[in-house]
Coordinates of C-alpha atoms and ligand atoms in Angstrom, one line a residue:
X200 CA 79.5 96.3 78.1
X201 CA 82.0 94.7 80.4
X202 CA 85.5 93.6 79.4
X203 CA 88.3 92.2 81.6
X204 CA 89.7 95.3 83.2
X205 CA 93.4 95.1 84.3
X206 CA 94.7 98.1 86.2
X207 CA 98.2 98.6 87.5
X208 CA 99.9 101.0 89.9
X209 CA 103.6 101.6 89.5
X210 CA 106.0 99.3 91.3
X211 CA 107.3 101.3 94.2
X212 CA 111.1 101.5 94.9
X213 CA 111.9 99.8 98.2
X214 CA 114.3 102.6 99.2
X215 CA 111.4 104.4 100.9
X216 CA 108.4 103.5 103.0
X217 CA 105.0 104.2 101.7
X218 CA 104.0 107.9 102.1
X219 CA 101.0 110.0 101.3
X220 CA 102.2 110.4 97.6
X221 CA 102.5 106.6 97.0
X222 CA 99.4 106.0 99.1
X223 CA 97.5 108.4 96.9
X224 CA 98.5 106.5 93.8
X225 CA 97.5 103.2 95.3
X226 CA 94.2 104.4 96.8
X227 CA 93.2 106.0 93.5
X228 CA 93.9 102.7 91.7
X229 CA 92.1 100.7 94.3
X230 CA 89.0 102.8 94.1
X231 CA 89.0 102.7 90.3
X232 CA 89.4 98.9 90.4
X233 CA 86.6 98.5 92.9
X234 CA 84.3 100.7 90.8
X235 CA 84.9 98.4 87.8
X236 CA 84.1 95.4 89.9
X237 CA 80.9 97.1 91.0
X238 CA 80.0 97.7 87.4
X239 CA 80.4 94.0 86.7
X240 CA 83.7 94.0 84.9
X241 CA 86.0 91.1 85.7
X242 CA 88.8 93.1 87.3
X243 CA 92.4 92.7 88.4
X244 CA 94.5 95.2 90.3
X245 CA 98.3 94.9 90.4
X246 CA 100.7 96.6 92.7
X247 CA 104.1 95.7 94.0
X248 CA 107.7 96.7 94.5
X249 CA 110.6 97.6 92.2
X250 CA 113.6 96.0 94.0
X251 CA 116.7 96.3 91.8
X252 CA 119.1 99.1 91.0
X253 CA 121.6 101.3 92.6
X254 CA 119.1 103.3 94.7
X255 CA 117.8 100.2 96.5
X256 CA 121.3 98.8 96.9
X257 CA 122.4 102.0 98.5
X258 CA 119.4 102.1 100.8
X259 CA 120.2 98.5 102.0
X260 CA 123.8 99.4 102.6
X261 CA 122.8 102.5 104.6
X262 CA 120.7 100.3 106.9
X263 CA 123.5 97.8 107.1
X264 CA 121.4 94.8 106.0
X265 CA 121.8 92.4 103.1
X266 CA 120.1 93.7 100.0
X267 CA 117.7 90.8 99.6
X268 CA 116.7 91.0 103.3
X269 CA 116.2 94.7 102.9
X270 CA 113.9 94.1 100.0
X271 CA 112.0 91.3 101.8
X272 CA 111.4 93.6 104.8
X273 CA 110.4 96.6 102.7
X274 CA 108.0 94.5 100.5
X275 CA 106.3 93.3 103.7
X276 CA 106.1 96.9 104.9
X277 CA 104.3 97.9 101.7
X278 CA 101.9 95.0 102.0
X279 CA 101.1 95.8 105.5
X280 CA 100.5 99.5 104.8
X281 CA 98.3 98.6 101.8
X282 CA 96.3 96.2 104.0
X283 CA 95.8 99.0 106.6
X284 CA 94.5 101.2 103.8
X285 CA 92.1 98.5 102.7
X286 CA 93.7 98.0 99.2
X287 CA 92.1 95.1 97.6
X288 CA 95.0 94.1 95.2
X289 CA 94.9 90.9 93.3
X290 CA 98.6 90.7 92.5
X291 CA 101.5 92.0 94.6
X292 CA 104.5 91.8 92.3
X293 CA 108.1 91.7 93.3
X294 CA 110.9 92.1 90.8
X295 CA 113.2 89.8 92.7
X296 CA 110.9 86.8 92.3
X297 CA 112.5 84.1 90.3
X298 CA 109.8 83.8 87.6
X299 CA 110.2 87.5 86.9
X300 CA 114.0 87.2 86.4
X301 CA 113.5 84.4 84.0
X302 CA 110.9 86.2 82.0
X303 CA 113.1 89.3 81.8
X304 CA 116.0 87.3 80.6
X305 CA 113.9 85.6 77.9
X306 CA 112.8 89.0 76.7
X307 CA 116.4 90.2 76.6
X308 CA 117.6 87.1 74.7
X309 CA 114.7 87.4 72.2
X310 CA 115.5 91.0 71.4
X311 CA 119.2 90.2 71.2
X312 CA 118.6 87.4 68.8
X313 CA 116.4 89.7 66.7
X314 CA 119.1 92.2 66.5
X315 CA 117.4 94.8 68.6
X316 CA 120.1 94.9 71.2
X317 CA 123.7 95.8 70.5
X318 CA 126.9 96.7 72.4
X319 CA 128.5 100.1 72.3
X320 CA 130.5 102.5 74.4
X321 CA 128.5 104.9 76.5
X322 CA 129.3 108.2 77.8
X323 CA 126.7 110.2 79.7
X324 CA 125.2 111.0 83.0
X325 CA 123.3 108.9 85.5
X326 CA 120.8 110.0 88.1
X327 CA 120.6 107.4 90.8
X328 CA 117.5 108.8 92.4
X329 CA 115.6 108.6 89.1
X330 CA 117.6 105.6 87.8
X331 CA 117.7 107.4 84.5
X332 CA 120.5 108.1 81.9
X333 CA 120.9 111.6 80.6
X334 CA 123.0 113.1 77.9
X335 CA 125.1 116.3 78.3
X336 CA 122.5 118.4 76.6
X337 CA 119.6 117.2 78.8
X338 CA 121.3 118.6 81.9
X339 CA 120.3 121.9 83.4
X340 CA 122.9 123.6 85.6
X341 CA 124.7 120.3 86.0
X342 CA 121.6 118.5 87.2
X343 CA 118.9 116.4 85.7
X344 CA 115.9 118.2 84.3
X345 CA 114.1 117.2 87.6
X346 CA 116.9 118.9 89.6
X347 CA 118.5 115.6 90.7
X348 CA 122.2 114.9 91.2
X349 CA 123.9 113.1 88.3
X350 CA 127.2 111.3 88.0
X351 CA 129.3 110.8 84.9
X352 CA 129.3 107.3 83.4
X353 CA 131.8 106.1 80.9
X354 CA 131.5 102.4 80.1
X355 CA 130.7 99.9 77.4
X356 CA 127.1 98.9 77.6
X357 CA 124.2 97.2 75.8
X358 CA 121.6 99.3 74.0
X359 CA 118.0 98.7 72.9
X360 CA 117.2 100.1 69.4
X361 CA 114.5 102.3 70.6
X362 CA 114.9 104.7 67.7
X363 CA 113.8 101.9 65.3
X364 CA 110.3 102.1 66.8
X365 CA 109.9 105.8 67.1
X366 CA 107.8 106.3 64.0
X367 CA 105.5 103.4 64.8
X368 CA 105.0 104.8 68.3
X369 CA 104.1 108.2 67.0
X370 CA 101.6 106.6 64.7
X371 CA 100.0 104.6 67.5
X372 CA 99.7 107.7 69.7
X373 CA 98.1 109.7 66.9
X374 CA 95.7 106.9 66.0
X375 CA 94.7 106.2 69.6
X376 CA 93.8 109.5 71.4
X377 CA 93.0 107.5 74.6
X378 CA 96.4 105.9 74.8
X379 CA 98.2 108.6 76.7
X380 CA 96.0 110.7 79.0
X381 CA 95.3 113.4 80.1
X382 CA 95.7 115.0 76.8
X383 CA 98.3 117.5 78.0
X384 CA 100.6 114.5 78.7
X385 CA 99.8 113.1 75.3
X386 CA 101.0 116.3 73.7
X387 CA 104.0 116.3 75.9
X388 CA 105.0 112.9 74.7
X389 CA 104.3 113.7 71.1
X390 CA 106.4 116.8 71.5
X391 CA 109.3 114.8 72.9
X392 CA 109.0 112.3 70.0
X393 CA 109.5 115.2 67.5
X394 CA 113.2 115.0 68.4
X395 CA 115.3 112.1 67.2
X396 CA 115.1 109.4 69.9
X397 CA 118.3 108.0 71.3
X398 CA 118.7 104.2 71.7
X399 CA 118.2 103.1 75.3
X400 CA 121.1 102.0 77.4
X401 CA 119.8 98.9 79.1
X402 CA 122.8 97.5 81.0
X403 CA 125.3 98.3 83.8
X404 CA 128.6 96.4 84.2
X405 CA 128.4 94.0 87.1
X406 CA 131.4 95.5 88.8
X407 CA 129.5 98.9 89.0
X408 CA 126.1 97.5 89.9
X409 CA 125.6 94.0 91.1
X410 CA 122.0 94.3 92.3
X411 CA 120.2 93.5 89.0
X412 CA 119.2 90.7 86.7
X413 CA 122.2 89.2 84.8
X414 CA 122.0 89.7 81.0
X415 CA 121.7 86.2 79.6
X416 CA 124.1 86.6 76.7
X417 CA 126.8 88.5 78.7
X418 CA 126.8 87.7 82.4
X419 CA 129.4 90.5 83.1
X420 CA 126.4 92.8 82.9
X421 CA 123.1 93.3 84.7
X422 CA 120.0 94.8 83.1
X423 CA 118.9 98.4 83.6
X424 CA 116.2 98.8 86.3
X425 CA 113.5 100.2 84.0
X426 CA 113.9 97.5 81.4
X427 CA 113.5 95.0 84.2
X428 CA 110.7 96.6 86.1
X429 CA 108.4 97.6 83.2
X430 CA 108.1 94.1 82.1
X431 CA 106.3 93.2 85.3
X432 CA 102.9 94.4 84.0
X433 CA 102.9 91.8 81.2
X434 CA 104.8 89.0 83.0
X435 CA 102.3 89.2 85.9
X436 CA 99.7 88.0 83.5
X437 CA 101.7 85.3 81.9
X438 CA 104.0 86.9 79.4
X439 CA 107.1 84.7 78.9
X440 CA 105.8 82.2 81.4
X441 CA 105.2 78.6 80.5
X442 CA 101.7 77.3 80.8
X443 CA 100.1 80.8 81.2
X444 CA 99.2 81.5 77.6
X445 CA 95.5 81.4 78.4
X446 CA 95.9 83.9 81.2
X447 CA 98.0 86.2 79.0
X448 CA 95.3 86.2 76.3
X449 CA 92.6 86.9 78.7
X450 CA 94.3 89.5 80.9
X451 CA 96.5 91.2 78.3
X452 CA 95.8 90.6 74.7
X453 CA 92.1 90.8 75.0
X454 CA 91.8 92.9 78.2
X455 CA 91.3 96.6 78.9
X456 CA 94.8 97.2 80.2
X457 CA 95.5 100.5 82.0
X458 CA 98.6 101.8 83.7
X459 CA 98.0 104.4 86.3
X460 CA 101.4 106.2 86.9
X461 CA 102.7 109.5 88.2
X462 CA 103.6 112.2 85.7
X463 CA 107.3 111.9 86.7
X464 CA 107.5 108.5 85.2
X465 CA 105.7 109.2 81.9
X466 CA 108.7 108.9 79.6
X467 CA 109.7 105.5 80.8
X468 CA 106.2 104.3 80.4
X469 CA 105.0 106.1 77.2
X470 CA 108.3 105.7 75.4
X471 CA 110.6 103.0 76.8
X472 CA 107.8 100.5 77.6
X473 CA 105.8 101.1 74.5
X474 CA 108.8 100.6 72.2
X475 CA 109.8 97.5 74.2
X476 CA 106.3 96.1 73.6
X477 CA 106.5 97.0 69.9
X478 CA 109.8 95.2 69.6
X479 CA 108.6 92.2 71.5
X480 CA 105.5 92.1 69.2
X481 CA 103.1 92.4 72.2
X482 CA 100.0 94.6 72.0
X483 CA 100.2 97.9 73.7
X484 CA 98.1 98.7 76.8
X485 CA 94.8 100.5 76.2
X486 CA 95.9 103.5 78.3
X487 CA 98.8 105.0 80.2
X488 CA 97.2 107.6 82.6
X489 CA 99.5 110.0 84.4
X490 CA 98.3 111.4 87.7
X491 CA 99.6 114.6 89.2
X492 CA 101.4 115.0 92.5
X493 CA 100.3 115.5 96.0
X494 CA 102.1 118.7 96.9
X495 CA 103.8 119.7 100.1
X496 CA 103.5 123.1 101.8
X497 CA 106.0 124.7 99.3
X498 CA 104.0 123.4 96.3
X499 CA 106.7 120.8 95.6
X500 CA 106.3 117.1 95.1
X501 CA 105.9 115.4 98.4
X502 CA 108.9 113.0 98.6
X503 CA 111.4 111.5 101.0
X504 CA 114.2 113.6 99.7
X505 CA 112.2 116.8 100.5
X506 CA 111.9 115.5 104.0
X507 CA 108.3 116.5 104.5
X508 CA 106.4 113.3 103.9
X509 CA 103.2 112.5 105.6
X510 CA 102.6 109.0 106.8
X511 CA 99.3 107.5 105.6
X512 CA 99.0 105.5 108.8
X513 CA 99.2 108.7 110.9
X514 CA 96.7 110.3 108.6
X515 CA 94.4 107.3 109.0
X516 CA 94.6 107.9 112.8
X517 CA 93.8 111.6 112.4
X518 CA 90.9 111.4 109.9
X519 CA 89.8 107.8 109.8
X520 CA 90.5 105.5 106.9
X521 CA 87.5 106.0 104.8
X522 CA 87.4 109.8 105.1
X523 CA 91.1 109.7 104.1
X524 CA 90.3 107.6 101.0
X525 CA 87.4 109.8 100.2
X526 CA 89.4 112.9 100.4
X527 CA 92.1 111.7 98.0
X528 CA 89.6 110.6 95.4
X529 CA 87.2 113.4 95.8
X530 CA 89.5 116.4 96.2
X531 CA 92.1 115.6 93.6
X532 CA 91.1 115.6 89.9
X533 CA 92.9 112.6 88.5
X534 CA 95.8 114.1 86.5
X535 CA 96.1 117.4 88.4
X536 CA 98.5 118.3 91.2
X537 CA 96.9 119.0 94.5
X538 CA 98.2 120.4 97.8
X539 CA 97.4 118.5 100.9
X540 CA 96.5 120.5 103.9
X541 CA 95.1 119.6 107.3
X542 CA 92.6 122.4 107.4
X543 CA 91.4 121.6 103.9
X544 CA 90.9 118.0 104.8
X545 CA 88.9 118.8 108.0
X546 CA 86.6 121.2 106.1
X547 CA 85.9 118.8 103.3
X548 CA 85.3 115.8 105.6
X549 CA 83.0 117.8 107.9
X550 CA 81.0 119.3 105.1
X551 CA 80.5 116.3 102.9
X552 CA 80.8 113.3 105.1
X553 CA 79.9 114.5 108.7
X554 CA 77.2 117.0 107.6
X555 CA 75.8 116.0 104.2
X556 CA 75.9 112.2 104.3
X557 CA 76.3 111.7 108.0
X558 CA 73.3 113.9 109.0
X559 CA 71.1 112.4 106.4
X560 CA 71.8 109.0 107.8
X561 CA 71.4 110.0 111.5
X562 CA 68.2 111.9 110.9
X563 CA 66.6 109.2 108.8
X564 CA 67.6 106.3 111.1
X565 CA 66.8 108.2 114.3
X566 CA 63.3 109.1 113.1
X567 CA 62.5 105.7 111.8
X568 CA 63.6 104.3 115.2
X569 CA 61.7 106.8 117.2
X570 CA 58.4 106.8 115.3
X571 CA 58.3 103.6 113.4
X572 CA 59.8 101.2 115.8
X573 CA 62.9 100.8 113.6
X574 CA 60.9 99.3 110.8
X575 CA 61.2 100.7 107.4
X576 CA 57.9 102.4 106.4
X577 CA 56.3 102.1 102.9
X578 CA 57.8 104.3 100.1
X579 CA 54.3 105.2 98.8
X580 CA 53.8 107.3 95.7
X581 CA 54.6 110.8 96.9
X582 CA 54.4 113.5 94.3
X583 CA 57.2 115.3 96.2
X584 CA 59.6 112.4 95.7
X585 CA 59.4 112.5 91.9
X586 CA 62.3 114.8 91.2
X587 CA 64.5 113.0 93.7
X588 CA 63.7 109.7 92.0
X589 CA 64.4 111.3 88.6
X590 CA 67.9 112.3 89.8
X591 CA 68.5 108.8 91.2
X592 CA 67.4 107.2 88.0
X593 CA 70.3 108.7 86.0
X594 CA 72.9 108.8 88.7
X595 CA 74.4 105.3 88.4
X596 CA 74.8 105.7 84.7
X597 CA 76.5 109.1 85.1
X598 CA 78.8 107.7 87.8
X599 CA 79.7 104.8 85.6
X600 CA 80.4 107.0 82.6
X601 CA 82.6 109.4 84.6
X602 CA 84.6 106.6 86.2
X603 CA 85.1 104.8 82.9
X604 CA 86.4 108.2 81.6
X605 CA 88.9 108.2 84.5
X606 CA 87.1 111.1 86.3
X607 CA 86.3 109.6 89.7
X608 CA 86.3 113.0 91.5
X609 CA 83.5 114.2 89.2
X610 CA 81.6 111.0 89.8
X611 CA 81.8 111.6 93.6
X612 CA 80.6 115.2 93.0
X613 CA 77.4 113.8 91.4
X614 CA 76.8 111.7 94.4
X615 CA 77.4 114.6 96.8
X616 CA 74.9 116.7 94.8
X617 CA 72.3 113.9 95.0
X618 CA 72.8 113.7 98.8
X619 CA 72.4 117.5 99.1
X620 CA 69.2 117.2 97.1
X621 CA 68.0 114.5 99.5
X622 CA 68.8 116.6 102.5
X623 CA 66.9 119.5 101.0
X624 CA 63.9 117.2 100.3
X625 CA 64.0 116.0 103.9
X626 CA 64.3 119.5 105.2
X627 CA 61.4 120.8 103.2
X628 CA 59.1 117.9 104.2
X629 CA 60.2 118.0 107.8
X630 CA 59.0 114.5 108.8
X631 CA 59.9 115.3 112.4
X632 CA 56.9 117.7 112.5
X633 CA 54.8 116.1 109.9
X634 CA 54.7 112.9 111.9
X635 CA 52.3 114.5 114.4
X636 CA 49.7 115.3 111.7
X637 CA 50.2 112.8 109.0
X638 CA 52.2 109.8 110.1
X639 CA 51.8 107.9 106.9
X640 CA 53.3 110.7 104.7
X641 CA 56.1 111.3 107.2
X642 CA 56.9 107.6 106.9
X643 CA 56.9 107.8 103.1
X644 CA 59.3 110.8 103.2
X645 CA 61.7 108.8 105.5
X646 CA 61.4 105.7 103.3
X647 CA 62.4 107.7 100.3
X648 CA 65.4 109.2 102.0
X649 CA 66.5 105.7 103.0
X650 CA 66.3 104.6 99.3
X651 CA 68.4 107.6 98.4
X652 CA 70.9 106.6 101.0
X653 CA 71.0 103.1 99.7
X654 CA 71.8 104.2 96.2
X655 CA 74.5 106.7 97.3
X656 CA 76.1 104.1 99.6
X657 CA 76.2 101.6 96.8
X658 CA 77.9 104.1 94.5
X659 CA 80.3 105.3 97.2
X660 CA 81.2 101.7 98.2
X661 CA 84.4 101.5 96.0
X662 CA 85.9 104.5 97.8
X663 CA 84.7 103.8 101.3
X664 CA 84.0 100.1 101.5
X665 CA 83.9 99.7 105.3
X666 CA 81.7 102.7 106.2
X667 CA 79.3 102.1 103.3
X668 CA 78.8 98.5 104.4
X669 CA 78.1 99.8 107.8
X670 CA 75.7 102.4 106.5
X671 CA 73.8 99.8 104.4
X672 CA 73.5 97.5 107.5
X673 CA 72.0 100.4 109.4
X674 CA 69.3 101.0 106.8
X675 CA 68.4 97.4 106.6
X676 CA 69.8 96.4 103.3
X677 CA 73.3 94.9 103.1
X678 CA 73.6 94.0 99.4
X679 CA 76.0 96.1 97.4
X680 CA 74.6 95.7 93.9
X681 CA 75.0 98.1 91.0
X682 CA 71.9 96.9 89.2
X683 CA 69.8 97.5 92.3
X684 CA 71.2 101.0 92.5
X685 CA 69.3 101.8 89.3
X686 CA 66.0 100.9 91.0
X687 CA 63.9 102.6 93.6
X688 CA 61.9 100.9 96.4
X689 CA 64.3 98.1 97.0
X690 CA 64.7 98.0 100.8
X691 CA 62.0 95.5 102.0
X692 CA 59.1 96.9 103.9
X693 CA 59.7 96.7 107.6
X694 CA 63.4 96.0 107.2
X695 CA 65.3 96.6 110.5
X696 CA 66.6 100.2 110.6
X697 CA 69.1 100.9 113.3
X698 CA 70.2 104.2 114.8
X699 CA 73.8 104.4 116.1
X700 CA 76.7 106.8 116.7
X701 CA 77.6 109.2 113.9
X702 CA 79.2 107.3 111.1
X703 CA 81.6 110.2 110.4
X704 CA 82.2 112.1 113.6
X705 CA 82.8 115.8 113.1
X706 CA 86.5 116.7 113.3
X707 CA 87.7 119.7 115.4
X708 CA 90.3 122.0 113.8
X709 CA 93.3 121.8 116.1
X710 CA 95.9 124.6 116.3
X711 CA 99.1 123.3 114.7
Ligands
MSP1791 N1 110.0 102.2 90.6 C1 109.5 103.3 89.8 C2 108.3 102.8 89.0 C3 108.5 101.6 88.2 S1 107.0 101.1 87.4 C4 107.4 99.8 86.6 C5 109.2 104.5 90.6 N2 109.0 104.3 91.9 S2 108.6 105.4 93.0 O1 108.5 104.7 94.2 O2 109.7 106.4 93.0 O3 107.4 106.1 92.6 C6 106.2 105.4 92.3 C7 105.0 106.3 92.0 O4 104.7 107.0 93.1 C8 105.3 107.3 90.9 O5 104.2 107.2 90.0 C9 105.2 108.6 91.5 O6 104.7 109.6 90.7 C10 104.3 108.3 92.7 N3 104.5 109.3 93.7 C11 105.6 109.5 94.5 N4 105.4 110.7 95.2 C12 104.2 111.2 94.9 C13 103.5 112.4 95.3 N5 104.0 113.2 96.1 N6 102.3 112.6 94.7 C14 101.7 111.7 93.8 N7 102.3 110.6 93.4 C15 103.6 110.4 93.9 O7 109.2 105.6 90.1

């Protein structure tokens, strides 16, 4: 049952280059979106850059370049890194694009006209690095709850009546258990909403912050970064844009809309964004899913301010792109924190890709080349293949269910188990020996393992598109087709099977 599937990553601040943490978020989203495409859903993936606010303005100043130029360069940098990581995004969204500014201004004007925005004096604390307002009682030892520096703000500002929508939001979360996930995050938000909600300060005076979208009903002010940036998800699909009503219906109102975000930005999404949508009378997304963090050596969040970031481009050079993508999807359960270590990465890649999958491929293709002239033998009707076929028969469905439940790491685990079973099957039948006494049966054993490889490669394609295309080419069947992954004996008889260098070379552990 496929539905239009619209998945978003957060928009990344352009004060920082992409690092392993942001690459993790983007690779996870890309793999999920590619899985949905494989399952036959019409799918769109959005990513992009969040370009307004004090943090970005300061970063540009520090580099000594004009702010817009800084944003243009950084956005290009993000695009080029995502291209290097084979991210197949459909929309790259930039909050300094003109249509975005207009759509945000329209939303502000509509809420103002409706009486949902009012002016008041504000006194509180602002964290530039999080771009978040705090009250005195939120602070812990004079810092934000996340331990960030705050500065005192005393100014007249505009407020969005977030509190008016608190009750409706609670009801929505209670009625829709899938809305905020994982469930620990859902409980966290419900806990937060037990307290009275303050209205949201959504402006900064222009003389304090010039790098923002002017408020249409008072141009002495610009709008708050979060109010501006969050709207991207809907504007990208036509919200508040003339002539795009059809797109908006298809890709928002009637779509399966999901936001994949980091747990550090749960409140802005679950509370600010949801109440904004309620006020704007726009349907809420189907799901806000908060991922955990990639941790550094000291178990803290890997981030620029911690000064220990890993470059995804360097990691690609060390491990290869597809092993890196695999590692991030396989080794981190979506929603949990996970440390990243060089040793752990080498061990995982060697055991699951170089050994399990890689050896199965090398053995099967080498033997077919050597004894069958590179032509795929007949599958036959071997009794011994029955249990392998039985596992294969349910595998695509299991993978689909797990991915749809946002559990891609468990889906990969199923595929790994299937490959182990195939290796065991090959080991036990030992076609390299059998070929001398019974060539026909040896051929059948090899043909069955090629079928298993085809199915596994199809299901692994969303995570490792380049290497799985290559694998399929080597076993004589290039089509990546989910429906065919549910069938056995699909590779044509005598298809060209090619042996080649290891698809996943073993990595040597280097002393650090
Ligand atoms: N601009 C806001 C989001 C606006 S969405 C409309 C923002 N940007 S960010 O660049 O600071 O972070 C973007 C995302 O990257 C967040 O979801 C954050 O959790 C994620 N990550 C940053 N470092 C990370 C790790 N070390 N590990 C996992 N994800 C990390 O917030």
